Short mmCIF file of C-alpha atoms in Angstrom, two decimals:
data_model
loop_
_atom_site.label_atom_id
_atom_site.label_comp_id
_atom_site.label_asym_id
_atom_site.label_seq_id
_atom_site.Cartn_x
_atom_site.Cartn_y
_atom_site.Cartn_z
CA MET R 252 30.79 18.42 20.58
CA SER R 253 31.80 17.67 17.00
CA ASP R 254 32.22 14.59 17.50
CA LEU R 255 29.20 14.34 18.57
CA LEU R 256 27.85 15.94 15.82
CA SER R 257 29.98 13.99 13.30
CA ALA R 258 28.00 10.64 14.93
CA SER R 259 24.75 11.93 14.85
CA SER R 260 25.55 13.08 11.07
CA LEU R 261 27.00 9.89 10.32
CA LEU R 262 23.92 7.94 11.80
CA MET R 263 21.22 10.04 10.34
CA ALA R 264 23.21 9.89 6.94
CA ILE R 265 22.83 6.24 6.83
CA ALA R 266 19.04 6.21 7.88
CA ALA R 267 18.56 8.78 4.85
CA ILE R 268 20.25 6.61 2.35
CA LEU R 269 18.46 3.86 3.49
CA PHE R 270 15.24 5.74 2.85
CA SER R 271 16.09 6.98 -0.14
CA LEU R 272 17.00 3.50 -1.45
CA TRP R 273 13.91 1.91 -0.09
CA TYR R 274 11.61 4.22 -0.39
CA ALA R 275 10.56 3.56 -4.23
CA GLU R 276 9.66 0.02 -3.16
CA ILE R 277 7.71 1.31 -0.08
CA ALA R 278 5.62 3.38 -1.99
CA LYS R 279 4.81 0.68 -4.63
CA ALA R 280 4.16 -1.92 -1.82
CA LEU R 281 1.43 1.00 -0.63
CA GLU R 282 -0.29 0.91 -3.74
CA THR R 283 -1.48 -2.51 -3.61
CA ALA R 284 -5.03 -2.59 -3.87
CA PRO R 285 -6.63 -5.70 -1.82
CA ARG R 286 -8.97 -8.10 -3.72
CA PRO R 287 -12.12 -9.23 -2.90
CA TYR R 288 -11.11 -12.92 -2.24
CA LYS R 289 -8.21 -14.25 -0.09
CA GLU R 290 -6.68 -16.28 -2.34
CA ASP R 291 -6.11 -13.46 -4.67
CA ASN R 292 -3.91 -11.33 -2.26
CA VAL R 293 -1.50 -14.15 -1.22
CA ALA R 294 1.14 -12.80 -3.25
CA ALA R 295 0.55 -9.53 -2.98
CA ARG R 296 0.86 -9.96 1.04
CA LYS R 297 4.34 -11.83 0.89
CA ILE R 298 5.46 -8.36 -0.94
CA VAL R 299 3.95 -6.41 1.60
CA THR R 300 5.45 -8.72 4.24
CA SER R 301 8.87 -8.50 2.87
CA VAL R 302 8.92 -4.49 2.61
CA LEU R 303 7.66 -4.02 5.72
CA LEU R 304 10.04 -6.20 7.60
CA ALA R 305 13.39 -6.00 5.64
CA LYS R 306 12.60 -2.29 4.44
CA ALA R 307 10.53 0.06 6.42
CA LEU R 308 11.20 -1.34 9.66
CA PRO R 309 14.77 -1.50 10.02
CA VAL R 310 14.76 2.11 8.70
CA ALA R 311 12.28 3.23 10.64
CA ILE R 312 14.08 1.87 14.23
CA MET R 313 17.25 3.33 12.85
CA ALA R 314 15.54 6.47 12.79
CA LEU R 315 14.12 6.16 15.86
CA ALA R 316 17.32 4.99 17.89
CA VAL R 317 19.58 7.75 16.22
CA ALA R 318 16.54 10.20 17.20
CA ILE R 319 16.34 8.62 21.14
CA ILE R 320 19.96 8.48 21.22
CA PHE R 321 21.01 12.39 20.52
CA THR R 322 17.43 14.25 21.60
CA PRO R 323 18.60 14.75 25.78
CA ASP R 324 21.98 16.51 24.52
CA ALA R 325 19.71 18.63 21.98
CA PHE R 326 17.21 19.32 24.38
CA LYS R 327 19.85 20.36 26.55
CA LEU R 328 21.48 22.78 24.32
CA GLY R 329 18.19 24.07 23.31
CA THR R 330 17.03 24.98 26.87
CA GLU R 331 20.66 26.41 27.36
CA SER R 332 20.33 28.52 24.14
CA PHE R 333 16.45 30.10 25.33
CA LEU R 334 17.54 30.96 28.38
CA ALA R 335 20.62 32.74 27.16
CA TYR R 336 18.36 34.49 25.18
CA ARG R 337 16.42 35.12 27.86
CA ARG R 338 18.81 36.59 29.88
CA SER R 339 20.75 38.58 27.50
CA GLY R 340 17.97 38.96 24.14
CA TYR R 341 19.80 39.12 21.05
CA ALA R 342 23.33 40.03 22.65
CA ALA R 343 23.20 36.23 22.92
CA LEU R 344 23.73 35.82 19.37
CA GLU R 345 27.39 36.55 20.29
CA LYS R 346 27.90 32.77 21.65
CA TYR R 347 26.34 31.53 18.67
CA ASP R 348 27.28 28.13 18.18
CA ALA R 349 26.95 26.73 14.29
CA VAL R 350 28.32 22.95 15.28
CA ARG R 351 25.83 23.23 18.52
CA THR R 352 22.85 24.35 15.87
CA ALA R 353 23.59 21.84 13.25
CA TYR R 354 23.61 19.18 16.12
CA CYS R 355 19.98 20.19 17.03
CA LEU R 356 18.96 20.31 13.09
CA VAL R 357 20.07 16.69 12.62
CA THR R 358 18.60 15.42 15.33
CA ILE R 359 15.27 17.34 14.76
CA LEU R 360 15.51 15.68 10.92
CA SER R 361 16.09 12.13 12.44
CA ALA R 362 12.58 12.63 14.82
CA ALA R 363 10.95 13.91 11.60
CA LEU R 364 12.24 10.98 9.55
CA ALA R 365 11.31 8.36 12.39
CA ILE R 366 7.96 9.79 12.42
CA TYR R 367 7.14 9.46 8.66
CA MET R 368 8.65 6.07 8.74
CA TRP R 369 6.61 4.66 11.82
CA ALA R 370 3.69 6.63 9.60
CA LEU R 371 4.87 4.18 6.81
CA VAL R 372 5.42 1.13 8.83
CA ALA R 373 1.60 1.55 10.15
CA LYS R 374 0.29 2.30 6.89
CA LEU R 375 2.02 -1.09 5.55
CA TRP R 376 1.04 -3.23 8.38
CA LEU R 377 -2.58 -2.15 8.17
CA LEU R 378 -2.74 -3.24 4.30
CA ARG R 379 -0.77 -6.59 5.05
CA LYS R 380 -3.58 -6.79 7.67
CA GLN R 381 -6.31 -5.96 4.90
CA LEU R 382 -4.60 -8.53 2.55
CA SER R 383 -5.24 -11.49 5.27
#
């Protein structure tokens, strides 16, 4: 289990680092206001497209991949914990495992990052469309 936690944590850390490095550019691109004439939006559209394809989309794909890869095991652990609690009540806490809990937390955070990044990708995509 600790190998699984190490792998998921490492991949989540990479996604989080890329997110933190590129978030400022993503946010700046999202502040772009479309102008009334298509010709005035050419440079802005190039910037938004670049940020979308080179920054937002890779992080979104990576976070989603991490979440998809590790969710089945996290779901299994959560189900086992719930069933143990249901059988034994608070006595199930005697079998508490911080590594398993951390693994589930990393998976949940990966899913949260993926959801947020895909929302940003959608916003950038719509903005790009408005700039056309």
